[in-house]
Amino acid sequence: MEYRELGHTGLEISRLCFGALTIGPLQRGLSPQQGSEVLRRALELGVNFIDTAELYQTYDHIRLALQGFQSQRSVVVTTKSYAYTKEGMLRSLEEALAGLGLDCIPIFMLHEQESSHTLRGHWPALEVLWEAKKAGVVKAVGISTHHVGGVLAASTIPEIDVISPLINSTGIGIQGGSKGEMLAAIIQAHKVGKGIVAMKPLGGGHLLADWASSLDYLLMRPAIDSIAVGMKAISEVEHNVAFFEGRRDLPAPEPATRRLHIDDWCIGCGACVNACPNGALALQDGKAKVVFPEECVFCGYCGASCPEFAIKVI
Ligand code: SF4
Ligand code: SF4
């Protein structure tokens, strides 16, 4: 496994990052015990970087995986919150520390930042994170984004250490610009010292048929320090680790059979439409509909926003 220093954070991370969305209730729905076994296998094989978020509800899975795990290399967990107020971020921070069973969160990010406007709107939450960093409760502060503008805006703020942008070989899911513009923004961010953690390398499963070339597309880029790959089974972990260690004779994983399911009891409130970062949903005849299926990266954010539990990735 190759390791890199993540920007100027002093954190050394594996280039394969375990994307923990997939094991949680928004996707595969593994129990904390089952999820921890998948994660633990990744840790045993040298993956020392785990990406989660408050939204993903996987703190229990990660805490169990870390319990008693010994390694010369520290495990780096990154989490994210949508909090935009001081109080909200203080709550998120407490929840993460308790949920993960850690005294210090290695990386804490603002979830889903679109531009300098959204960053300004989240300033009180950012100030909490910067104070927490001074106090040694957080080691690095970052943002995640599907938007080219989010990467560009974060690049100009010296106190933001890490950026997690959506990038993949076809550009599926990138907002506010083309794939080329996102790559240019990432290179610029890397040049000014930001650690870069790529997300959605397989477009939420759309690119599984081109699994190897899609991962190589990101692995060959010096500006990308690590790539978060969602994994939900020990076999997937072993497959991905082998690939990241240089094996190129592996079969492609089984094609994804995921789809979005919307139940009849949808009340047409529109919360999921607003929550979708990719504009894949719309209201039609008083119900939510997937109007641009090719834009859906199966992030599960729509499901998390639904007051009726009527929409989910299955
Ligand atoms: S439709 Fe739902 S799962 Fe698909 S991209 Fe939008 S929020 Fe994510
Ligand atoms: S959030 Fe739920 S109830 Fe509201 S429109 Fe979407 S699926 Fe329907």
PDB file of C-alpha atoms in Angstrom, residues 7-306:
ATOM      1  CA  GLY A   7      -1.226  18.171   2.178  1.00  0.00           C
ATOM      2  CA  HIS A   8       0.388  20.012   5.077  1.00  0.00           C
ATOM      3  CA  THR A   9      -1.590  18.193   7.775  1.00  0.00           C
ATOM      4  CA  GLY A  10       1.250  15.931   8.904  1.00  0.00           C
ATOM      5  CA  LEU A  11      -1.210  13.019   8.591  1.00  0.00           C
ATOM      6  CA  GLU A  12       0.056  10.025   6.646  1.00  0.00           C
ATOM      7  CA  ILE A  13      -2.760   8.276   4.800  1.00  0.00           C
ATOM      8  CA  SER A  14      -3.109   5.268   2.508  1.00  0.00           C
ATOM      9  CA  ARG A  15      -4.030   6.066  -1.068  1.00  0.00           C
ATOM     10  CA  LEU A  16      -6.988   3.730  -0.663  1.00  0.00           C
ATOM     11  CA  CYS A  17      -9.467   5.302   1.711  1.00  0.00           C
ATOM     12  CA  PHE A  18     -12.354   3.221   3.080  1.00  0.00           C
ATOM     13  CA  GLY A  19     -15.566   5.040   2.149  1.00  0.00           C
ATOM     14  CA  ALA A  20     -17.898   4.117   4.997  1.00  0.00           C
ATOM     15  CA  LEU A  21     -21.185   5.355   3.494  1.00  0.00           C
ATOM     16  CA  THR A  22     -21.729   1.942   1.902  1.00  0.00           C
ATOM     17  CA  ILE A  23     -21.769  -0.112   5.109  1.00  0.00           C
ATOM     18  CA  GLY A  24     -24.285   2.132   6.896  1.00  0.00           C
ATOM     19  CA  PRO A  25     -28.079   2.402   6.831  1.00  0.00           C
ATOM     20  CA  LEU A  26     -28.183   4.723   3.801  1.00  0.00           C
ATOM     21  CA  GLN A  27     -26.786   1.912   1.656  1.00  0.00           C
ATOM     22  CA  ARG A  28     -26.041  -1.723   2.562  1.00  0.00           C
ATOM     23  CA  GLY A  29     -27.319  -1.383   6.119  1.00  0.00           C
ATOM     24  CA  LEU A  30     -24.786  -3.673   7.810  1.00  0.00           C
ATOM     25  CA  SER A  31     -25.050  -3.882  11.590  1.00  0.00           C
ATOM     26  CA  PRO A  32     -22.237  -2.157  13.490  1.00  0.00           C
ATOM     27  CA  GLN A  33     -20.696  -5.582  14.165  1.00  0.00           C
ATOM     28  CA  GLN A  34     -20.906  -6.697  10.509  1.00  0.00           C
ATOM     29  CA  GLY A  35     -19.626  -3.352   9.253  1.00  0.00           C
ATOM     30  CA  SER A  36     -16.766  -3.361  11.729  1.00  0.00           C
ATOM     31  CA  GLU A  37     -15.595  -6.736  10.417  1.00  0.00           C
ATOM     32  CA  VAL A  38     -15.380  -5.363   6.860  1.00  0.00           C
ATOM     33  CA  LEU A  39     -13.550  -2.282   8.096  1.00  0.00           C
ATOM     34  CA  ARG A  40     -11.219  -4.307  10.284  1.00  0.00           C
ATOM     35  CA  ARG A  41     -10.128  -6.374   7.286  1.00  0.00           C
ATOM     36  CA  ALA A  42      -9.212  -3.158   5.490  1.00  0.00           C
ATOM     37  CA  LEU A  43      -7.204  -1.973   8.499  1.00  0.00           C
ATOM     38  CA  GLU A  44      -5.419  -5.332   8.697  1.00  0.00           C
ATOM     39  CA  LEU A  45      -4.476  -5.017   5.012  1.00  0.00           C
ATOM     40  CA  GLY A  46      -2.900  -1.600   5.514  1.00  0.00           C
ATOM     41  CA  VAL A  47      -5.747   0.824   4.783  1.00  0.00           C
ATOM     42  CA  ASN A  48      -5.350   3.459   7.493  1.00  0.00           C
ATOM     43  CA  PHE A  49      -7.792   6.050   6.195  1.00  0.00           C
ATOM     44  CA  ILE A  50     -11.575   5.967   6.793  1.00  0.00           C
ATOM     45  CA  ASP A  51     -14.047   8.487   5.391  1.00  0.00           C
ATOM     46  CA  THR A  52     -17.395   8.934   7.100  1.00  0.00           C
ATOM     47  CA  ALA A  53     -19.920  11.639   7.990  1.00  0.00           C
ATOM     48  CA  GLU A  54     -22.488  12.308  10.676  1.00  0.00           C
ATOM     49  CA  LEU A  55     -25.120  11.661   8.011  1.00  0.00           C
ATOM     50  CA  TYR A  56     -23.799   8.170   7.235  1.00  0.00           C
ATOM     51  CA  GLN A  57     -24.548   6.856  10.769  1.00  0.00           C
ATOM     52  CA  THR A  58     -21.458   4.646  10.847  1.00  0.00           C
ATOM     53  CA  TYR A  59     -19.696   5.908  13.973  1.00  0.00           C
ATOM     54  CA  ASP A  60     -20.600   2.698  15.839  1.00  0.00           C
ATOM     55  CA  HIS A  61     -19.207   0.549  13.003  1.00  0.00           C
ATOM     56  CA  ILE A  62     -15.922   2.477  13.033  1.00  0.00           C
ATOM     57  CA  ARG A  63     -15.589   2.555  16.829  1.00  0.00           C
ATOM     58  CA  LEU A  64     -15.967  -1.227  16.960  1.00  0.00           C
ATOM     59  CA  ALA A  65     -13.424  -1.709  14.156  1.00  0.00           C
ATOM     60  CA  LEU A  66     -10.880   0.469  15.953  1.00  0.00           C
ATOM     61  CA  GLN A  67     -11.326  -1.218  19.342  1.00  0.00           C
ATOM     62  CA  GLY A  68      -8.140  -3.109  20.135  1.00  0.00           C
ATOM     63  CA  PHE A  69      -6.655  -2.555  16.668  1.00  0.00           C
ATOM     64  CA  GLN A  70      -2.881  -2.170  16.917  1.00  0.00           C
ATOM     65  CA  SER A  71      -0.726  -0.835  14.126  1.00  0.00           C
ATOM     66  CA  GLN A  72       2.477   1.142  13.826  1.00  0.00           C
ATOM     67  CA  ARG A  73       0.606   3.516  11.554  1.00  0.00           C
ATOM     68  CA  SER A  74      -2.127   5.666  13.089  1.00  0.00           C
ATOM     69  CA  VAL A  75      -5.629   5.263  11.711  1.00  0.00           C
ATOM     70  CA  VAL A  76      -6.929   8.524  10.252  1.00  0.00           C
ATOM     71  CA  VAL A  77     -10.699   9.036  10.385  1.00  0.00           C
ATOM     72  CA  THR A  78     -12.354  11.910   8.571  1.00  0.00           C
ATOM     73  CA  THR A  79     -15.921  12.912   9.292  1.00  0.00           C
ATOM     74  CA  LYS A  80     -18.245  15.704   8.170  1.00  0.00           C
ATOM     75  CA  SER A  81     -21.219  17.669   9.392  1.00  0.00           C
ATOM     76  CA  TYR A  82     -23.805  19.938   7.817  1.00  0.00           C
ATOM     77  CA  ALA A  83     -23.710  22.188  10.901  1.00  0.00           C
ATOM     78  CA  TYR A  84     -23.505  25.890  10.095  1.00  0.00           C
ATOM     79  CA  THR A  85     -23.875  27.426  13.565  1.00  0.00           C
ATOM     80  CA  LYS A  86     -21.510  27.421  16.513  1.00  0.00           C
ATOM     81  CA  GLU A  87     -23.927  25.382  18.621  1.00  0.00           C
ATOM     82  CA  GLY A  88     -24.623  22.935  15.812  1.00  0.00           C
ATOM     83  CA  MET A  89     -20.932  22.292  15.183  1.00  0.00           C
ATOM     84  CA  LEU A  90     -20.208  21.903  18.894  1.00  0.00           C
ATOM     85  CA  ARG A  91     -22.930  19.228  18.985  1.00  0.00           C
ATOM     86  CA  SER A  92     -21.499  17.532  15.882  1.00  0.00           C
ATOM     87  CA  LEU A  93     -18.039  17.517  17.373  1.00  0.00           C
ATOM     88  CA  GLU A  94     -19.242  15.996  20.642  1.00  0.00           C
ATOM     89  CA  GLU A  95     -21.251  13.394  18.765  1.00  0.00           C
ATOM     90  CA  ALA A  96     -18.237  12.420  16.662  1.00  0.00           C
ATOM     91  CA  LEU A  97     -15.862  12.178  19.622  1.00  0.00           C
ATOM     92  CA  ALA A  98     -18.290  10.026  21.607  1.00  0.00           C
ATOM     93  CA  GLY A  99     -19.516   7.994  18.631  1.00  0.00           C
ATOM     94  CA  LEU A 100     -16.048   7.194  17.327  1.00  0.00           C
ATOM     95  CA  GLY A 101     -14.583   6.744  20.813  1.00  0.00           C
ATOM     96  CA  LEU A 102     -11.713   9.143  20.031  1.00  0.00           C
ATOM     97  CA  ASP A 103     -10.086  11.986  21.998  1.00  0.00           C
ATOM     98  CA  CYS A 104      -9.167  13.761  18.777  1.00  0.00           C
ATOM     99  CA  ILE A 105     -10.828  13.677  15.342  1.00  0.00           C
ATOM    100  CA  PRO A 106      -8.034  13.542  12.744  1.00  0.00           C
ATOM    101  CA  ILE A 107     -10.015  15.427  10.063  1.00  0.00           C
ATOM    102  CA  PHE A 108     -13.333  17.242  10.468  1.00  0.00           C
ATOM    103  CA  MET A 109     -15.024  18.678   7.388  1.00  0.00           C
ATOM    104  CA  LEU A 110     -17.969  20.801   6.450  1.00  0.00           C
ATOM    105  CA  HIS A 111     -20.209  18.540   4.373  1.00  0.00           C
ATOM    106  CA  GLU A 112     -21.204  19.581   0.846  1.00  0.00           C
ATOM    107  CA  GLN A 113     -19.894  23.096   0.305  1.00  0.00           C
ATOM    108  CA  GLU A 114     -20.834  24.698  -3.009  1.00  0.00           C
ATOM    109  CA  SER A 115     -19.050  28.030  -3.147  1.00  0.00           C
ATOM    110  CA  SER A 116     -17.604  30.969  -1.247  1.00  0.00           C
ATOM    111  CA  HIS A 117     -21.216  31.912  -0.348  1.00  0.00           C
ATOM    112  CA  THR A 118     -21.912  28.614   1.421  1.00  0.00           C
ATOM    113  CA  LEU A 119     -18.531  28.803   3.147  1.00  0.00           C
ATOM    114  CA  ARG A 120     -19.395  32.284   4.436  1.00  0.00           C
ATOM    115  CA  GLY A 121     -22.728  30.934   5.636  1.00  0.00           C
ATOM    116  CA  HIS A 122     -20.909  28.204   7.586  1.00  0.00           C
ATOM    117  CA  TRP A 123     -18.283  30.516   9.092  1.00  0.00           C
ATOM    118  CA  PRO A 124     -19.404  30.097  12.742  1.00  0.00           C
ATOM    119  CA  ALA A 125     -19.102  26.314  12.326  1.00  0.00           C
ATOM    120  CA  LEU A 126     -15.665  26.678  10.733  1.00  0.00           C
ATOM    121  CA  GLU A 127     -14.544  28.852  13.653  1.00  0.00           C
ATOM    122  CA  VAL A 128     -15.534  26.076  16.054  1.00  0.00           C
ATOM    123  CA  LEU A 129     -13.378  23.638  14.081  1.00  0.00           C
ATOM    124  CA  TRP A 130     -10.410  26.014  14.017  1.00  0.00           C
ATOM    125  CA  GLU A 131     -10.712  26.491  17.793  1.00  0.00           C
ATOM    126  CA  ALA A 132     -10.945  22.717  18.211  1.00  0.00           C
ATOM    127  CA  LYS A 133      -7.787  22.371  16.143  1.00  0.00           C
ATOM    128  CA  LYS A 134      -5.968  24.841  18.407  1.00  0.00           C
ATOM    129  CA  ALA A 135      -7.189  22.862  21.426  1.00  0.00           C
ATOM    130  CA  GLY A 136      -5.959  19.573  19.904  1.00  0.00           C
ATOM    131  CA  VAL A 137      -9.443  18.077  19.527  1.00  0.00           C
ATOM    132  CA  VAL A 138      -9.239  18.149  15.720  1.00  0.00           C
ATOM    133  CA  LYS A 139      -6.029  17.765  13.718  1.00  0.00           C
ATOM    134  CA  ALA A 140      -7.154  19.124  10.357  1.00  0.00           C
ATOM    135  CA  VAL A 141     -10.157  21.004   8.981  1.00  0.00           C
ATOM    136  CA  GLY A 142     -11.672  20.473   5.555  1.00  0.00           C
ATOM    137  CA  ILE A 143     -14.649  20.578   3.255  1.00  0.00           C
ATOM    138  CA  SER A 144     -16.310  18.092   0.933  1.00  0.00           C
ATOM    139  CA  THR A 145     -17.899  19.231  -2.294  1.00  0.00           C
ATOM    140  CA  HIS A 146     -19.433  18.112  -5.580  1.00  0.00           C
ATOM    141  CA  HIS A 147     -18.909  21.656  -6.937  1.00  0.00           C
ATOM    142  CA  VAL A 148     -15.969  23.148  -8.818  1.00  0.00           C
ATOM    143  CA  GLY A 149     -16.729  26.415  -7.005  1.00  0.00           C
ATOM    144  CA  GLY A 150     -16.398  24.670  -3.636  1.00  0.00           C
ATOM    145  CA  VAL A 151     -12.843  23.540  -4.450  1.00  0.00           C
ATOM    146  CA  LEU A 152     -11.861  26.983  -5.752  1.00  0.00           C
ATOM    147  CA  ALA A 153     -13.318  28.787  -2.731  1.00  0.00           C
ATOM    148  CA  ALA A 154     -11.705  26.461  -0.178  1.00  0.00           C
ATOM    149  CA  SER A 155      -8.331  26.843  -1.929  1.00  0.00           C
ATOM    150  CA  THR A 156      -8.274  30.525  -1.012  1.00  0.00           C
ATOM    151  CA  ILE A 157      -8.782  29.939   2.734  1.00  0.00           C
ATOM    152  CA  PRO A 158      -5.410  29.140   4.345  1.00  0.00           C
ATOM    153  CA  GLU A 159      -7.007  27.553   7.429  1.00  0.00           C
ATOM    154  CA  ILE A 160      -8.725  24.868   5.338  1.00  0.00           C
ATOM    155  CA  ASP A 161      -6.339  21.928   5.231  1.00  0.00           C
ATOM    156  CA  VAL A 162      -8.178  19.269   3.246  1.00  0.00           C
ATOM    157  CA  ILE A 163     -10.614  19.211   0.326  1.00  0.00           C
ATOM    158  CA  SER A 164     -12.664  16.173  -0.663  1.00  0.00           C
ATOM    159  CA  PRO A 165     -13.981  16.812  -4.185  1.00  0.00           C
ATOM    160  CA  LEU A 166     -16.164  14.606  -6.370  1.00  0.00           C
ATOM    161  CA  ILE A 167     -14.102  13.533  -9.381  1.00  0.00           C
ATOM    162  CA  ASN A 168     -14.211  10.554 -11.722  1.00  0.00           C
ATOM    163  CA  SER A 169     -13.265   9.625 -15.261  1.00  0.00           C
ATOM    164  CA  THR A 170     -16.606  10.587 -16.840  1.00  0.00           C
ATOM    165  CA  GLY A 171     -17.374  13.590 -14.666  1.00  0.00           C
ATOM    166  CA  ILE A 172     -20.680  12.124 -13.477  1.00  0.00           C
ATOM    167  CA  GLY A 173     -21.995  14.084 -10.502  1.00  0.00           C
ATOM    168  CA  ILE A 174     -19.662  17.098 -10.866  1.00  0.00           C
ATOM    169  CA  GLN A 175     -21.579  20.339 -10.366  1.00  0.00           C
ATOM    170  CA  GLY A 176     -20.841  23.870 -11.533  1.00  0.00           C
ATOM    171  CA  GLY A 177     -18.342  23.014 -14.241  1.00  0.00           C
ATOM    172  CA  SER A 178     -16.837  20.329 -16.412  1.00  0.00           C
ATOM    173  CA  LYS A 179     -14.564  17.459 -15.439  1.00  0.00           C
ATOM    174  CA  GLY A 180     -11.633  19.447 -16.849  1.00  0.00           C
ATOM    175  CA  GLU A 181     -12.542  22.445 -14.729  1.00  0.00           C
ATOM    176  CA  MET A 182     -12.796  20.262 -11.628  1.00  0.00           C
ATOM    177  CA  LEU A 183      -9.371  18.733 -12.359  1.00  0.00           C
ATOM    178  CA  ALA A 184      -7.857  22.193 -12.846  1.00  0.00           C
ATOM    179  CA  ALA A 185      -9.378  23.327  -9.529  1.00  0.00           C
ATOM    180  CA  ILE A 186      -7.988  20.231  -7.773  1.00  0.00           C
ATOM    181  CA  ILE A 187      -4.495  20.824  -9.184  1.00  0.00           C
ATOM    182  CA  GLN A 188      -4.658  24.458  -8.066  1.00  0.00           C
ATOM    183  CA  ALA A 189      -5.787  23.419  -4.564  1.00  0.00           C
ATOM    184  CA  HIS A 190      -2.998  20.850  -4.329  1.00  0.00           C
ATOM    185  CA  LYS A 191      -0.426  23.456  -5.430  1.00  0.00           C
ATOM    186  CA  VAL A 192      -1.400  25.708  -2.534  1.00  0.00           C
ATOM    187  CA  GLY A 193      -0.942  22.828  -0.102  1.00  0.00           C
ATOM    188  CA  LYS A 194      -4.398  21.367   0.364  1.00  0.00           C
ATOM    189  CA  GLY A 195      -4.688  17.633   0.973  1.00  0.00           C
ATOM    190  CA  ILE A 196      -6.972  16.122  -1.685  1.00  0.00           C
ATOM    191  CA  VAL A 197      -9.244  13.132  -1.051  1.00  0.00           C
ATOM    192  CA  ALA A 198     -11.177  12.184  -4.187  1.00  0.00           C
ATOM    193  CA  MET A 199     -14.708  10.863  -3.744  1.00  0.00           C
ATOM    194  CA  LYS A 200     -17.114   8.965  -6.031  1.00  0.00           C
ATOM    195  CA  PRO A 201     -14.298   7.510  -8.197  1.00  0.00           C
ATOM    196  CA  LEU A 202     -16.796   5.023  -9.623  1.00  0.00           C
ATOM    197  CA  GLY A 203     -19.653   7.506  -9.983  1.00  0.00           C
ATOM    198  CA  GLY A 204     -21.672   5.773  -7.261  1.00  0.00           C
ATOM    199  CA  GLY A 205     -21.425   2.455  -9.147  1.00  0.00           C
ATOM    200  CA  HIS A 206     -22.150   3.689 -12.701  1.00  0.00           C
ATOM    201  CA  LEU A 207     -18.511   3.130 -13.675  1.00  0.00           C
ATOM    202  CA  LEU A 208     -18.071  -0.373 -12.246  1.00  0.00           C
ATOM    203  CA  ALA A 209     -17.810  -1.862 -15.738  1.00  0.00           C
ATOM    204  CA  ASP A 210     -14.710   0.331 -16.169  1.00  0.00           C
ATOM    205  CA  TRP A 211     -13.551  -0.234 -12.602  1.00  0.00           C
ATOM    206  CA  ALA A 212      -9.816  -0.567 -13.297  1.00  0.00           C
ATOM    207  CA  SER A 213      -9.493   2.323 -15.729  1.00  0.00           C
ATOM    208  CA  SER A 214     -11.674   4.540 -13.522  1.00  0.00           C
ATOM    209  CA  LEU A 215      -9.426   3.972 -10.500  1.00  0.00           C
ATOM    210  CA  ASP A 216      -6.250   4.327 -12.559  1.00  0.00           C
ATOM    211  CA  TYR A 217      -7.604   7.605 -13.925  1.00  0.00           C
ATOM    212  CA  LEU A 218      -7.353   9.028 -10.397  1.00  0.00           C
ATOM    213  CA  LEU A 219      -4.392   7.004  -9.101  1.00  0.00           C
ATOM    214  CA  MET A 220      -2.073   8.399 -11.774  1.00  0.00           C
ATOM    215  CA  ARG A 221      -2.758  12.004 -10.725  1.00  0.00           C
ATOM    216  CA  PRO A 222      -0.147  13.412  -8.337  1.00  0.00           C
ATOM    217  CA  ALA A 223      -2.593  16.044  -7.077  1.00  0.00           C
ATOM    218  CA  ILE A 224      -4.895  13.373  -5.650  1.00  0.00           C
ATOM    219  CA  ASP A 225      -3.547  12.076  -2.354  1.00  0.00           C
ATOM    220  CA  SER A 226      -6.164   9.450  -1.593  1.00  0.00           C
ATOM    221  CA  ILE A 227      -9.288   7.973  -3.161  1.00  0.00           C
ATOM    222  CA  ALA A 228     -12.343   7.097  -1.078  1.00  0.00           C
ATOM    223  CA  VAL A 229     -13.842   3.859  -2.370  1.00  0.00           C
ATOM    224  CA  GLY A 230     -17.091   2.597  -0.854  1.00  0.00           C
ATOM    225  CA  MET A 231     -16.740  -1.015   0.284  1.00  0.00           C
ATOM    226  CA  LYS A 232     -19.347  -3.243   1.896  1.00  0.00           C
ATOM    227  CA  ALA A 233     -17.838  -6.767   1.895  1.00  0.00           C
ATOM    228  CA  ILE A 234     -14.508  -8.320   2.856  1.00  0.00           C
ATOM    229  CA  SER A 235     -14.105  -9.634  -0.716  1.00  0.00           C
ATOM    230  CA  GLU A 236     -14.401  -6.046  -2.033  1.00  0.00           C
ATOM    231  CA  VAL A 237     -11.820  -4.858   0.465  1.00  0.00           C
ATOM    232  CA  GLU A 238      -9.347  -7.547  -0.601  1.00  0.00           C
ATOM    233  CA  HIS A 239     -10.021  -6.812  -4.284  1.00  0.00           C
ATOM    234  CA  ASN A 240      -9.457  -3.070  -3.899  1.00  0.00           C
ATOM    235  CA  VAL A 241      -6.353  -3.467  -1.736  1.00  0.00           C
ATOM    236  CA  ALA A 242      -4.830  -5.813  -4.326  1.00  0.00           C
ATOM    237  CA  PHE A 243      -5.583  -3.280  -7.065  1.00  0.00           C
ATOM    238  CA  PHE A 244      -4.076  -0.396  -5.125  1.00  0.00           C
ATOM    239  CA  GLU A 245      -1.004  -2.565  -4.485  1.00  0.00           C
ATOM    240  CA  GLY A 246      -0.454  -2.895  -8.215  1.00  0.00           C
ATOM    241  CA  ARG A 247      -2.378  -6.000  -9.348  1.00  0.00           C
ATOM    242  CA  ARG A 248      -3.858  -5.392 -12.790  1.00  0.00           C
ATOM    243  CA  ASP A 249      -4.978  -8.957 -13.569  1.00  0.00           C
ATOM    244  CA  LEU A 250      -8.127  -8.833 -11.439  1.00  0.00           C
ATOM    245  CA  PRO A 251     -11.664  -9.279 -12.783  1.00  0.00           C
ATOM    246  CA  ALA A 252     -13.992  -6.275 -12.561  1.00  0.00           C
ATOM    247  CA  PRO A 253     -16.368  -6.413  -9.588  1.00  0.00           C
ATOM    248  CA  GLU A 254     -19.951  -7.528 -10.156  1.00  0.00           C
ATOM    249  CA  PRO A 255     -21.964  -4.726 -11.787  1.00  0.00           C
ATOM    250  CA  ALA A 256     -23.927  -2.659  -9.272  1.00  0.00           C
ATOM    251  CA  THR A 257     -27.580  -3.531  -9.002  1.00  0.00           C
ATOM    252  CA  ARG A 258     -28.406  -0.439  -7.020  1.00  0.00           C
ATOM    253  CA  ARG A 259     -31.382   1.740  -7.786  1.00  0.00           C
ATOM    254  CA  LEU A 260     -33.477   4.355  -6.086  1.00  0.00           C
ATOM    255  CA  HIS A 261     -36.809   3.140  -4.779  1.00  0.00           C
ATOM    256  CA  ILE A 262     -39.611   5.605  -4.007  1.00  0.00           C
ATOM    257  CA  ASP A 263     -42.564   4.251  -2.049  1.00  0.00           C
ATOM    258  CA  ASP A 264     -46.212   5.008  -2.837  1.00  0.00           C
ATOM    259  CA  TRP A 265     -46.589   6.870   0.436  1.00  0.00           C
ATOM    260  CA  CYS A 266     -44.365   9.749  -0.779  1.00  0.00           C
ATOM    261  CA  ILE A 267     -46.281  12.925   0.137  1.00  0.00           C
ATOM    262  CA  GLY A 268     -44.482  15.108  -2.414  1.00  0.00           C
ATOM    263  CA  CYS A 269     -42.908  17.435   0.156  1.00  0.00           C
ATOM    264  CA  GLY A 270     -39.869  18.008  -2.071  1.00  0.00           C
ATOM    265  CA  ALA A 271     -37.271  17.608   0.689  1.00  0.00           C
ATOM    266  CA  CYS A 272     -35.422  14.938  -1.302  1.00  0.00           C
ATOM    267  CA  VAL A 273     -35.429  17.117  -4.439  1.00  0.00           C
ATOM    268  CA  ASN A 274     -33.729  19.895  -2.483  1.00  0.00           C
ATOM    269  CA  ALA A 275     -31.326  17.476  -0.797  1.00  0.00           C
ATOM    270  CA  CYS A 276     -30.050  15.920  -4.025  1.00  0.00           C
ATOM    271  CA  PRO A 277     -26.741  17.591  -4.910  1.00  0.00           C
ATOM    272  CA  ASN A 278     -26.960  16.329  -8.461  1.00  0.00           C
ATOM    273  CA  GLY A 279     -30.430  17.458  -9.509  1.00  0.00           C
ATOM    274  CA  ALA A 280     -31.486  13.895 -10.253  1.00  0.00           C
ATOM    275  CA  LEU A 281     -34.967  14.245  -8.705  1.00  0.00           C
ATOM    276  CA  ALA A 282     -38.064  16.315  -9.387  1.00  0.00           C
ATOM    277  CA  LEU A 283     -41.665  16.406  -8.262  1.00  0.00           C
ATOM    278  CA  GLN A 284     -44.111  15.128 -10.845  1.00  0.00           C
ATOM    279  CA  ASP A 285     -47.833  14.649 -10.202  1.00  0.00           C
ATOM    280  CA  GLY A 286     -47.266  15.333  -6.518  1.00  0.00           C
ATOM    281  CA  LYS A 287     -44.604  12.643  -6.013  1.00  0.00           C
ATOM    282  CA  ALA A 288     -40.812  12.482  -6.154  1.00  0.00           C
ATOM    283  CA  LYS A 289     -39.459  10.991  -9.379  1.00  0.00           C
ATOM    284  CA  VAL A 290     -35.949  10.175 -10.586  1.00  0.00           C
ATOM    285  CA  VAL A 291     -35.883  12.348 -13.699  1.00  0.00           C
ATOM    286  CA  PHE A 292     -32.153  12.115 -14.463  1.00  0.00           C
ATOM    287  CA  PRO A 293     -31.093   8.585 -13.401  1.00  0.00           C
ATOM    288  CA  GLU A 294     -27.706   9.030 -15.065  1.00  0.00           C
ATOM    289  CA  GLU A 295     -26.947  11.856 -12.614  1.00  0.00           C
ATOM    290  CA  CYS A 296     -27.655   9.790  -9.487  1.00  0.00           C
ATOM    291  CA  VAL A 297     -24.496   8.686  -7.677  1.00  0.00           C
ATOM    292  CA  PHE A 298     -26.431   6.716  -5.010  1.00  0.00           C
ATOM    293  CA  CYS A 299     -25.179   8.896  -2.193  1.00  0.00           C
ATOM    294  CA  GLY A 300     -28.386   8.331  -0.206  1.00  0.00           C
ATOM    295  CA  TYR A 301     -28.700  12.002   0.799  1.00  0.00           C
ATOM    296  CA  CYS A 302     -32.294  12.082  -0.487  1.00  0.00           C
ATOM    297  CA  GLY A 303     -33.233   9.177   1.785  1.00  0.00           C
ATOM    298  CA  ALA A 304     -31.700  10.872   4.799  1.00  0.00           C
ATOM    299  CA  SER A 305     -33.812  13.980   4.164  1.00  0.00           C
ATOM    300  CA  CYS A 306     -37.173  12.233   3.724  1.00  0.00           C
TER     301      CYS A 306
END
